[in-house]
Short mmCIF file of C-alpha atoms in Angstrom, two decimals:
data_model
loop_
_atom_site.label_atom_id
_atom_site.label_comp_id
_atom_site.label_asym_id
_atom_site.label_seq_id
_atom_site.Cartn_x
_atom_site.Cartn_y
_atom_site.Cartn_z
CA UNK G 1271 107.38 152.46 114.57
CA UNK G 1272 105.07 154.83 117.03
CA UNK G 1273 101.63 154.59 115.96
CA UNK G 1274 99.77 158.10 116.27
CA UNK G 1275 98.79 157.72 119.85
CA UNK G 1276 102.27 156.97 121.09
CA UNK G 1277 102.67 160.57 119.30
CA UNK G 1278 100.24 161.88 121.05
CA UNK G 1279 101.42 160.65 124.10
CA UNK G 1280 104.55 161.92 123.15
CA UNK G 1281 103.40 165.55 122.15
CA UNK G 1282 101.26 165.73 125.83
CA UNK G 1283 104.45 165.09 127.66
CA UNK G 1284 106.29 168.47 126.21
CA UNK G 1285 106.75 170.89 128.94
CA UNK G 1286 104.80 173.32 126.65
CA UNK G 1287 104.63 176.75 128.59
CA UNK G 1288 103.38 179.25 126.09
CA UNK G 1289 101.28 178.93 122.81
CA UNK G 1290 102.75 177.43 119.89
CA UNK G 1291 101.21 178.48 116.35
CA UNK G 1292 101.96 175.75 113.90
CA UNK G 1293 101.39 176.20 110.28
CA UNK G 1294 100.39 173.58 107.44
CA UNK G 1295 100.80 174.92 103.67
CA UNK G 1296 99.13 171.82 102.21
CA UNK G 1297 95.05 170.98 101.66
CA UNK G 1298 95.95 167.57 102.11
CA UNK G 1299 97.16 168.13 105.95
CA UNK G 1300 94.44 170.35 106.75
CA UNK G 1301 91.88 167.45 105.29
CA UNK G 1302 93.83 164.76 107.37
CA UNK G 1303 94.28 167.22 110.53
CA UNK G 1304 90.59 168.46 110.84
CA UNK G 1305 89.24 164.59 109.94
CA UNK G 1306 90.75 163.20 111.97
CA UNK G 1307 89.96 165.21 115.29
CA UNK G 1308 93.65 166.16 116.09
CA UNK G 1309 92.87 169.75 116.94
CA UNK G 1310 90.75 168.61 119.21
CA UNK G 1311 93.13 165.86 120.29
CA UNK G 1312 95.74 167.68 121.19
CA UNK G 1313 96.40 169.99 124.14
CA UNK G 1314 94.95 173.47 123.75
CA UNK G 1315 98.76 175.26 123.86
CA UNK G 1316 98.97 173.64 120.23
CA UNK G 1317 97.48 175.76 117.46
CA UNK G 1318 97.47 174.32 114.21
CA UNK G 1319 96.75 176.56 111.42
CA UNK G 1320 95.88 176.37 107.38
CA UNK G 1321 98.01 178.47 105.42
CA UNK G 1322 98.98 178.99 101.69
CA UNK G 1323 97.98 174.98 100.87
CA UNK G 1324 95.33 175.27 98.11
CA UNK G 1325 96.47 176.27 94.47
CA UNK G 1326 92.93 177.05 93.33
CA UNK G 1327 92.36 179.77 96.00
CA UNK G 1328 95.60 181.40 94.63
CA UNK G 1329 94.78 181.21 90.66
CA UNK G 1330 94.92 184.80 89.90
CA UNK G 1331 91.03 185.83 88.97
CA UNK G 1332 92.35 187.12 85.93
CA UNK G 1333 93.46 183.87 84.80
CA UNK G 1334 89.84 182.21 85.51
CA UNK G 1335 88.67 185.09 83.40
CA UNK G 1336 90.59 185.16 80.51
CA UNK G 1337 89.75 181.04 80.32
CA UNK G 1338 86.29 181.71 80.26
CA UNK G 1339 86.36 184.24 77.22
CA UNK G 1340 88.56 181.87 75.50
CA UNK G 1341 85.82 179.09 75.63
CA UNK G 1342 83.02 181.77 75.32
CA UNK G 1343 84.26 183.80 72.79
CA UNK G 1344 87.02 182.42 70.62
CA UNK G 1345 85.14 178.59 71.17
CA UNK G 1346 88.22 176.91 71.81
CA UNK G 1347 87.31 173.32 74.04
CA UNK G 1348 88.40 174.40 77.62
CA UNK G 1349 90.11 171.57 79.72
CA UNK G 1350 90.85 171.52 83.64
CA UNK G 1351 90.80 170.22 86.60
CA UNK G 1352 87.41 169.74 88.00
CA UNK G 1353 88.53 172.41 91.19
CA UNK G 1354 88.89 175.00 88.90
CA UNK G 1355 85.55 175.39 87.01
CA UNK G 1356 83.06 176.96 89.74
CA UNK G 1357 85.60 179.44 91.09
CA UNK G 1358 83.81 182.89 90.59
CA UNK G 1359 85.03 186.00 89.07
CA UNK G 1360 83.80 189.21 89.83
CA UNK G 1361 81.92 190.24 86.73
CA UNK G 1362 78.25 192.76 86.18
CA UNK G 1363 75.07 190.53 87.44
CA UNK G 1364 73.87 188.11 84.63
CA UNK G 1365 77.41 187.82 83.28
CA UNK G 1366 79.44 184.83 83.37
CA UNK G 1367 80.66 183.90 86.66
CA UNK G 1368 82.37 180.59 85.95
CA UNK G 1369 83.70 178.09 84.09
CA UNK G 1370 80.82 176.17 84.48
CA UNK G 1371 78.21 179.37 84.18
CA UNK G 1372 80.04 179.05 80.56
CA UNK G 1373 79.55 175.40 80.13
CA UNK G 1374 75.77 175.65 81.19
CA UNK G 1375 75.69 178.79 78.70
CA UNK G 1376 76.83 176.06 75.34
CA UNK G 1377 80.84 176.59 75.98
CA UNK G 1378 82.62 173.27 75.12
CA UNK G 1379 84.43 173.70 79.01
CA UNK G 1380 85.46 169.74 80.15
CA UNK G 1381 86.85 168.71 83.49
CA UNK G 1382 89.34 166.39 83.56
CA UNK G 1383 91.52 164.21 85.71
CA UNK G 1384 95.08 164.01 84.01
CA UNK G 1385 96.95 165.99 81.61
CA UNK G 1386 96.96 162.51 79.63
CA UNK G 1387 93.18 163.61 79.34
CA UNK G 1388 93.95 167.07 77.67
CA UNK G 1389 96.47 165.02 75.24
CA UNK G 1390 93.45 162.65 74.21
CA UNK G 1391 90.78 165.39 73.78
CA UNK G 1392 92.81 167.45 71.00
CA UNK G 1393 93.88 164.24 68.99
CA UNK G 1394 90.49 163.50 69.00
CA UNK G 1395 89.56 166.92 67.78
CA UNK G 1396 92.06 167.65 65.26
CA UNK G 1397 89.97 170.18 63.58
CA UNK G 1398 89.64 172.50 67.03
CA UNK G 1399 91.87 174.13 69.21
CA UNK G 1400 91.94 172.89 72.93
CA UNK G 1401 92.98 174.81 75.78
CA UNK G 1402 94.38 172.92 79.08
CA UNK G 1403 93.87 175.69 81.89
CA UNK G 1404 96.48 174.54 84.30
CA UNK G 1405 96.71 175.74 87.87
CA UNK G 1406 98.51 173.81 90.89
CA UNK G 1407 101.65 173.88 92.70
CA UNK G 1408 104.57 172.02 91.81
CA UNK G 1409 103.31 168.32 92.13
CA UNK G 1410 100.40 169.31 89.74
CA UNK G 1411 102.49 171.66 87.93
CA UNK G 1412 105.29 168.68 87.02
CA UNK G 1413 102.82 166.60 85.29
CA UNK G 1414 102.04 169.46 82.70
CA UNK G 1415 106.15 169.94 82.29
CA UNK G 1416 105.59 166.03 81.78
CA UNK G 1417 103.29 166.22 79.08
CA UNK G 1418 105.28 169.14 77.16
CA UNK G 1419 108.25 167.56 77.03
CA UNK G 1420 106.97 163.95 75.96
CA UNK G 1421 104.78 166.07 73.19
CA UNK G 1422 101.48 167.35 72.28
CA UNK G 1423 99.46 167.81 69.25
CA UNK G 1424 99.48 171.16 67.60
CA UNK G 1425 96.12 172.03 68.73
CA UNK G 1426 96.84 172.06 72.30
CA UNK G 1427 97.89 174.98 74.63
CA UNK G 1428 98.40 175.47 78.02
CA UNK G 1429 97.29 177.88 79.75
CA UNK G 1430 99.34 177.91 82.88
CA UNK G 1431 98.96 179.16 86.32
CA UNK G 1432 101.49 176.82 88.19
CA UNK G 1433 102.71 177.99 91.46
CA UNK G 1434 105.73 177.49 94.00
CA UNK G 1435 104.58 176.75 97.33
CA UNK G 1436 107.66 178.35 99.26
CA UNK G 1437 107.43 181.56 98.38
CA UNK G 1438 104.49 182.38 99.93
CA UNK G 1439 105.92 181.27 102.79
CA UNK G 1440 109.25 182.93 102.85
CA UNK G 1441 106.73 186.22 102.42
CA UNK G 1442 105.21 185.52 105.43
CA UNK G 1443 108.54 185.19 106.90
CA UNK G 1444 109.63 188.05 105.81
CA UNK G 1445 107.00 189.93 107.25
CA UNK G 1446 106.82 191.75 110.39
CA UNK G 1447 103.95 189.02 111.63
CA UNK G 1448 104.40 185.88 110.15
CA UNK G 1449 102.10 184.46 112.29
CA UNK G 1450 103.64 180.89 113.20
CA UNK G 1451 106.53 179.18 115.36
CA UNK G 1452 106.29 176.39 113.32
CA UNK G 1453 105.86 174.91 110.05
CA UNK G 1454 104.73 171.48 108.46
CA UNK G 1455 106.19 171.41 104.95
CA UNK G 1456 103.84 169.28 102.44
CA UNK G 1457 104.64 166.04 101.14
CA UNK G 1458 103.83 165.61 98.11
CA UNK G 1459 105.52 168.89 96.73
CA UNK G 1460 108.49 167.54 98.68
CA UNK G 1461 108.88 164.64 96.80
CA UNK G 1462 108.53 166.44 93.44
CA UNK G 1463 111.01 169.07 94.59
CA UNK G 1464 113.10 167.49 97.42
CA UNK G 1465 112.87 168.30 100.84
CA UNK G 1466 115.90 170.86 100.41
CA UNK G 1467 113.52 173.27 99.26
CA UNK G 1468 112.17 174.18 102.67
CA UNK G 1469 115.79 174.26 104.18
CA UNK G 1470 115.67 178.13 104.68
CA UNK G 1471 112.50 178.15 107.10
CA UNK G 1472 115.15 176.47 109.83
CA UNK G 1473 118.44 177.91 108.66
CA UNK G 1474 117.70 181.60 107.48
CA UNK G 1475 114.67 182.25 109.89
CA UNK G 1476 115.69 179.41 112.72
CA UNK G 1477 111.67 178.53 112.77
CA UNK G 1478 111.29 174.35 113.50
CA UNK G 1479 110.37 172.32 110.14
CA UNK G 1480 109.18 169.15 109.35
CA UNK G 1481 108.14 167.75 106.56
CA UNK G 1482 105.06 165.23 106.91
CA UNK G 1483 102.82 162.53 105.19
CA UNK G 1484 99.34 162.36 105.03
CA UNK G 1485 98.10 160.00 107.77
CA UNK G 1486 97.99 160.96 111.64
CA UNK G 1487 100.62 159.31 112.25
CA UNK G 1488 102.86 161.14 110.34
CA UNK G 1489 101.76 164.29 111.23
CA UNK G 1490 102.06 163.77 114.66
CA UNK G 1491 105.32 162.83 114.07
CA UNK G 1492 106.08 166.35 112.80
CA UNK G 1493 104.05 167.77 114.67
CA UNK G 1494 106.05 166.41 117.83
CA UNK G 1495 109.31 167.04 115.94
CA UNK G 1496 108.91 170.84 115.28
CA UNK G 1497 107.60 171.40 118.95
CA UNK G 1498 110.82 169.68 120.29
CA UNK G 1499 113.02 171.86 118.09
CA UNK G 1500 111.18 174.70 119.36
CA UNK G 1501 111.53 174.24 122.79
CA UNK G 1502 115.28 172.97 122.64
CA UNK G 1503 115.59 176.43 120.50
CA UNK G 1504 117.41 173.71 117.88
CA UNK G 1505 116.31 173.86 114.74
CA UNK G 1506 116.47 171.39 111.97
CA UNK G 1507 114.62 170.50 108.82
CA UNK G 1508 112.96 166.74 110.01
CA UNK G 1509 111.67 164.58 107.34
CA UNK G 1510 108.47 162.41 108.73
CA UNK G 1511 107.57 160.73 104.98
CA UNK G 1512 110.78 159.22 104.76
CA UNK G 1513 109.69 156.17 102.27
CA UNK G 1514 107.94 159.13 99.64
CA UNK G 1515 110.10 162.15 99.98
CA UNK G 1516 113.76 161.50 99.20
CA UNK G 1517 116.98 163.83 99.30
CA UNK G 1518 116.63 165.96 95.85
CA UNK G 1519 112.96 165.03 94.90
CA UNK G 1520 112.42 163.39 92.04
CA UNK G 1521 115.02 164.01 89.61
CA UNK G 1522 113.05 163.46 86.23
CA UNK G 1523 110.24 165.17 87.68
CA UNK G 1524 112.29 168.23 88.45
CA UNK G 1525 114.15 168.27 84.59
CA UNK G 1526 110.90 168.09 82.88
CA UNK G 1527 110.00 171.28 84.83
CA UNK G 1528 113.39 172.97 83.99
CA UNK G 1529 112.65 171.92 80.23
CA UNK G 1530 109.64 173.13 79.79
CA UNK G 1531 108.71 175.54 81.81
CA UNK G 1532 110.61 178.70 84.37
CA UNK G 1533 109.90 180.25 87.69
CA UNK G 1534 108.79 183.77 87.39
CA UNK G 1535 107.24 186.33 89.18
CA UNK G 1536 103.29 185.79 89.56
CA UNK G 1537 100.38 186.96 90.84
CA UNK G 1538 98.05 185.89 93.96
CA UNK G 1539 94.38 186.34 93.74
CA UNK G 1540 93.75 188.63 96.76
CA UNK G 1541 97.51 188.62 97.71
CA UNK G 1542 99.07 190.23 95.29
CA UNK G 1543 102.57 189.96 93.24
CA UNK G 1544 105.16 187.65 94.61
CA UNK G 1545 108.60 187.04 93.51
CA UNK G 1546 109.88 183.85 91.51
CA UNK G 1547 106.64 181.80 93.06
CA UNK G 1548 105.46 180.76 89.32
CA UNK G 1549 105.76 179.08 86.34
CA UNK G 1550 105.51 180.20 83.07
CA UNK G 1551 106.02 177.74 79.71
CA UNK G 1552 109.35 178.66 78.30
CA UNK G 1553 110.36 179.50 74.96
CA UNK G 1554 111.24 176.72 73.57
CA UNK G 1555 107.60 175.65 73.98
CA UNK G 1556 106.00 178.87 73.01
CA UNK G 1557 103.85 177.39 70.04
CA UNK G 1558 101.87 175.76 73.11
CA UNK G 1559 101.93 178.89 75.45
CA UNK G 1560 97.97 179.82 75.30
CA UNK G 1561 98.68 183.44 76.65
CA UNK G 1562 100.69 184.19 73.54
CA UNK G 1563 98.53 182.33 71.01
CA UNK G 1564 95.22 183.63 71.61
CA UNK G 1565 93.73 186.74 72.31
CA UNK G 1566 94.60 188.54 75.91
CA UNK G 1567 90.92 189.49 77.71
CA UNK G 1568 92.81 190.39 80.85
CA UNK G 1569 92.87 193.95 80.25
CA UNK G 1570 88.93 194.16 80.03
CA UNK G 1571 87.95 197.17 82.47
CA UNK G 1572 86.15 195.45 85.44
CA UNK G 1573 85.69 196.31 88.83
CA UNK G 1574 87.41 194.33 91.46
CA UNK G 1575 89.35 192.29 88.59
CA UNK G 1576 91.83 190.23 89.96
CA UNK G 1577 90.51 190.37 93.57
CA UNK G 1578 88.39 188.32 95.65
CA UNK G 1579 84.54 188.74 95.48
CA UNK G 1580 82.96 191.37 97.77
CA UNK G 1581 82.79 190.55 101.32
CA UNK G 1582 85.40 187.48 101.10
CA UNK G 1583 88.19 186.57 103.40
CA UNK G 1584 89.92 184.27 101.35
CA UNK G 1585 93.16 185.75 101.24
CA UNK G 1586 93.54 186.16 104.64
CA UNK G 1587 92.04 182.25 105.59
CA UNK G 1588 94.69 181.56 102.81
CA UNK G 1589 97.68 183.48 104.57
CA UNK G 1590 97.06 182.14 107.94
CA UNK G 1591 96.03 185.48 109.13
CA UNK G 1592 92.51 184.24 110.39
CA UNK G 1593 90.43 180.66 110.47
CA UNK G 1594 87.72 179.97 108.05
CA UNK G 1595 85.42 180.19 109.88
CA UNK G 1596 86.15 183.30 111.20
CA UNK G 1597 84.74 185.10 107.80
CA UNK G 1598 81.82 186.43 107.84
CA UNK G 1599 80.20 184.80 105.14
CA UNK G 1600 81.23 181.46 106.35
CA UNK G 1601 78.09 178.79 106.70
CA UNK G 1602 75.30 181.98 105.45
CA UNK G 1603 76.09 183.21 102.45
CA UNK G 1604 79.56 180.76 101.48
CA UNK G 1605 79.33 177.07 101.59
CA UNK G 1606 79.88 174.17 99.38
CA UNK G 1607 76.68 174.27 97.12
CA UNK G 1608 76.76 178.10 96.62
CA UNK G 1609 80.49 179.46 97.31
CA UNK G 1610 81.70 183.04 97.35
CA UNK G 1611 85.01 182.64 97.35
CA UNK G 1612 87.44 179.97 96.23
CA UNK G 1613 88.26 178.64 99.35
CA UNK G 1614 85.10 177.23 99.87
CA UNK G 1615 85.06 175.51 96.12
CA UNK G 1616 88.52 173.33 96.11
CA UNK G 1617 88.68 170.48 98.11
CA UNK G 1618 91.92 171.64 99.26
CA UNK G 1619 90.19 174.66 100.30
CA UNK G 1620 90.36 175.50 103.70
CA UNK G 1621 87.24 176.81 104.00
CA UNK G 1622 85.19 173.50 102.31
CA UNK G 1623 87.39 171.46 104.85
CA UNK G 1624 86.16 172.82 107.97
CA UNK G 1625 82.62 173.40 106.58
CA UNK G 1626 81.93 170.01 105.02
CA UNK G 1627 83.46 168.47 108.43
CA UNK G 1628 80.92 170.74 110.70
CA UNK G 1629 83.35 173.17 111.92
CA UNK G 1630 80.41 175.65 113.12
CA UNK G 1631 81.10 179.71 112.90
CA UNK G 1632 82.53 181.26 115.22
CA UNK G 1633 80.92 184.28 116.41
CA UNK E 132 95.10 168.33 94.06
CA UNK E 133 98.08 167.21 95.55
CA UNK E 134 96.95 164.04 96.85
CA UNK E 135 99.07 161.23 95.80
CA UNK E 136 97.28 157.49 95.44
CA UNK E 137 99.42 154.17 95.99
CA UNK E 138 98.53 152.02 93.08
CA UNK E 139 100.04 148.68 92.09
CA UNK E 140 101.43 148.34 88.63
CA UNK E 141 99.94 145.22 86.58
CA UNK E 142 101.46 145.44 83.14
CA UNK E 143 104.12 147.82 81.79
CA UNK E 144 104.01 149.30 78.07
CA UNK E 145 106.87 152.15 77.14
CA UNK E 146 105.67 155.17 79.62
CA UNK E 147 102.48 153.93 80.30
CA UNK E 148 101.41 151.48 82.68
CA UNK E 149 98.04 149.55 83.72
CA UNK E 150 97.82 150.40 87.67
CA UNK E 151 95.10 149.49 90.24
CA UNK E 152 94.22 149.78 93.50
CA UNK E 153 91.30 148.97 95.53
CA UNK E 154 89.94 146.73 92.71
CA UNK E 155 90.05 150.20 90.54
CA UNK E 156 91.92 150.07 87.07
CA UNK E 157 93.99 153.36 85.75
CA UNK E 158 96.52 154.00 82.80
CA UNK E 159 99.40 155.65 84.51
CA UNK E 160 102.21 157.86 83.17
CA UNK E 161 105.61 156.31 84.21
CA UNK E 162 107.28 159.41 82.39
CA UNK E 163 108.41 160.94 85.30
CA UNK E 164 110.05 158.05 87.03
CA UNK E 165 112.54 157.27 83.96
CA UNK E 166 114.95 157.31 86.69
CA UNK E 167 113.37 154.11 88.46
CA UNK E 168 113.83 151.20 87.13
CA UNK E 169 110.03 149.70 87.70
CA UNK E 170 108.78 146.23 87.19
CA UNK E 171 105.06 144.84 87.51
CA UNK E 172 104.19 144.11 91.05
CA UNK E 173 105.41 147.52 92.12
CA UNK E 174 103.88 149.99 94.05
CA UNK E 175 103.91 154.17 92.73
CA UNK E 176 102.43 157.44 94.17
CA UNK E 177 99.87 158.68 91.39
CA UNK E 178 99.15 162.11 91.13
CA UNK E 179 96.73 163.52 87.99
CA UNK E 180 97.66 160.44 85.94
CA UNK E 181 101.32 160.51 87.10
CA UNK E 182 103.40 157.99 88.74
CA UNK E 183 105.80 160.34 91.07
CA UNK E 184 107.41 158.20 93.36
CA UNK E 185 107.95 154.29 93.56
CA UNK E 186 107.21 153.36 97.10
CA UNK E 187 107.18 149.74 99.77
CA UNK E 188 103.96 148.01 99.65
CA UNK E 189 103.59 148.80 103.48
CA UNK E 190 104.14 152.54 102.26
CA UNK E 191 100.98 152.24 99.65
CA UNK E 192 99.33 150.19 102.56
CA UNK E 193 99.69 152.84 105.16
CA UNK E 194 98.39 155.36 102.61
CA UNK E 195 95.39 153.88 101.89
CA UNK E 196 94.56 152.91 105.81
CA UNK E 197 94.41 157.05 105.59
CA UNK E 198 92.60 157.36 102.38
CA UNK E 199 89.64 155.23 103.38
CA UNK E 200 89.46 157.48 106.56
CA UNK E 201 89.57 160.37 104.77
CA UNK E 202 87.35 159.69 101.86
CA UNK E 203 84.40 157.98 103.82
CA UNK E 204 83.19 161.28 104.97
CA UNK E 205 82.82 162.27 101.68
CA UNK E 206 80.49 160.11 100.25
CA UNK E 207 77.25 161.91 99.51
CA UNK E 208 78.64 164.94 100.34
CA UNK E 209 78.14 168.00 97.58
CA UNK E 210 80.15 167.66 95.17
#
């Protein structure tokens, strides 16, 4: 097996000519690829880019609103993932930014780790309704499928803002600019949803795909694969995490989320609407669907609702279309301890990743 | 969030299993690998409580060769 300097060696003996714009969609890769030095590591024709990889820059702002009136206002126990709860909305000064702004204010708002969590917290609390705010792409989303189907207590709703990763993709595409020669498809929602899934980036659009693990190694791999297809003008989809992503996904995985939940049309924060890239819970599971058991605070009239915060690049670090630190705001007024925008809150953020590793502005 | 963490399973019980790695303890839902037939000893990709994928030891090995990289940088980092 080639360790990931034979790759290297590998990738430096390409006959690259021109540039070559290669494009991850998962927060994992970007983590692994700016840790580890390999944009530095390999030769400048190479660029790698982050692109649509980080669920919690996506979550429609309405979504993080409408879960903070629910634990503010109708006092239900909020649940969800620890990403999710300093994300800001755009709300008037001295109003409540965040999920956390609402816990610090006496909302009942609890991070957890598992949907198993969610489950425990409302048998515990029989007497009180508990509200699992749910956002991720499909290998986060198939866990909350997971947990419908197997069965929940009564007093427990989801309130769900799972995502496709593809779509996004097939947007950019689609567009005039897509702004890449070559993609890296993400593991994990590859072996969750099969590898087949990302099929149409080499056969409809004849742009080089491979789909990659998590170490180096692995992404070299990929990395090497999709700039051999591109210059042999051969394109194939490659899989590089062979032993975790398997022909068809995971089969279970991928009933549970035809069971309990169906792909519809959803919303972006920043990017807008965005055909069959969501999931919403489906009938059969209604009784747990939070947006039709409790009140619906999206229509409030606010200013800039559903967009990113004043000032904030997100959505274009997000689509590819620029790097983090290319924002304005990035390193000043955004970082870590007091983020604008939600790119610089998740881990898989692209924005956190390149600050929190020392990636410096550039002017 | 998608980050997936080799664990070993230690003891099986219906859906739920007793998994560990790096010394670490975790219950684990096996409800999405019905398909797998899964013994103690093994080694699963966890993801938010979730077993997703059964893997080779030197799979979960190579992961966590990446993990430790990965992670070290974050300790004392703002969280």
């Amino acid at each position: 097996m080639t360790d990931a300097t034979g790759w290297l060696e590998k990738i430096k003996a390409l006959p690259l000519q021109d540039n070559v714009r290669v494009m991850n969609v998962c927060g994992g890769h970007e983590r692994s690829v700016t840790l580890s030095g390999m944009r530095t590591a390999l030769p400048d024709a190479i660029e790698l880019i982050p692109g649509p990889g980080c669920p919690v820059c996506v979550c429609p702002e309405e979504d993080i609103y409408q879960a903070i009136q629910l634990a503010v206002e109708d006092g239900v126990i909020l649940v969800a993932f620890g990403d999710m709860l300093r994300v800001p909305v755009n709300v008037a000064k001295n109003s409540i930014r965040s999920l956390a702004e609402a816990r610090a204010a006496g909302a009942d708002v609890r991070p957890i780790a598992s949907p198993t969590e969610a489950r425990e917290i409302a048998d515990q609390h029989p007497d009180r309704q508990v509200v699992f705010f749910a956002a991720g792409f499909e290998t986060t989303t198939a866990p909350v499928a997971a947990m419908l189907v197997e069965g929940i207590p009564d007093n427990l709703s989801v309130l769900l803002s799972g995502r496709l990763t593809w779509p996004a993709v097939a947007m950019l595409l689609d567009s005039e600019d897509a702004g890449f020669d070559c993609l890296i498809a993400p593991g994990h929602v590859s072996t969750v949803m099969g590898p087949e899934e990302w099929a149409f980036v080499t056969d409809k659009h004849g742009i080089p795909a491979a789909v990659a693990g998590f170490d180096p190694s692995s992404l070299l791999a990929a990395t090497y694969s999709v700039l051999r297809q591109h210059l042999e003008g051969k394109t194939f989809l490659d899989n590089c995490y062979q032993g975790v992503v398997r022909p068809g996904g995971n089969p279970d995985a991928r009933k549970q989320l035809d069971t309990a939940l169906f792909v519809d049309k959803a919303n972006w924060r920043g990017i807008g609407e965005i055909p069959a890239s969501g999931f919403s819970i489906h009938p059969d599971y209604a009784q747990h669907d939070a947006r039709l058991r409790f009140t619906d605070y999206t229509a409030d009239e606010r200013r800039r609702a559903g967009q990113m915060p004043p000032g904030c690049d997100c959505a274009r670090v997000v689509l590819g279309k620029i790097y983090p630190n290319q924002c304005k705001l990035y390193g000043t007024a955004c970082t870590p301890r007091t983020p604008v925008g939600p790119c610089m809150v998740s881990d898989e953020g692209a924005c956190r990743i390149w600050l929190s590793s020392g990636v410096e502005y550039a002017a | 969030m998608c980050l997936g963490i080799p664990m070993q399973i230690k003891t099986i019980d219906g859906f739920n299993a007793r998994c560990e790695a790096k010394g670490v303890e975790r219950d684990v839902s096996l409800f999405m690998l019905q398909h797998e037939p899964l013994a103690t000893g093994d080694f699963v990709v966890v993801h938010v409580g979730y077993a997703i994928q059964k893997v080779t030891a030197e799979e979960a090995e190579t992961a966590w060769q990446i993990y430790d990289e990965m992670l070290a940088p974050e300790a004392g980092r703002d969280a």
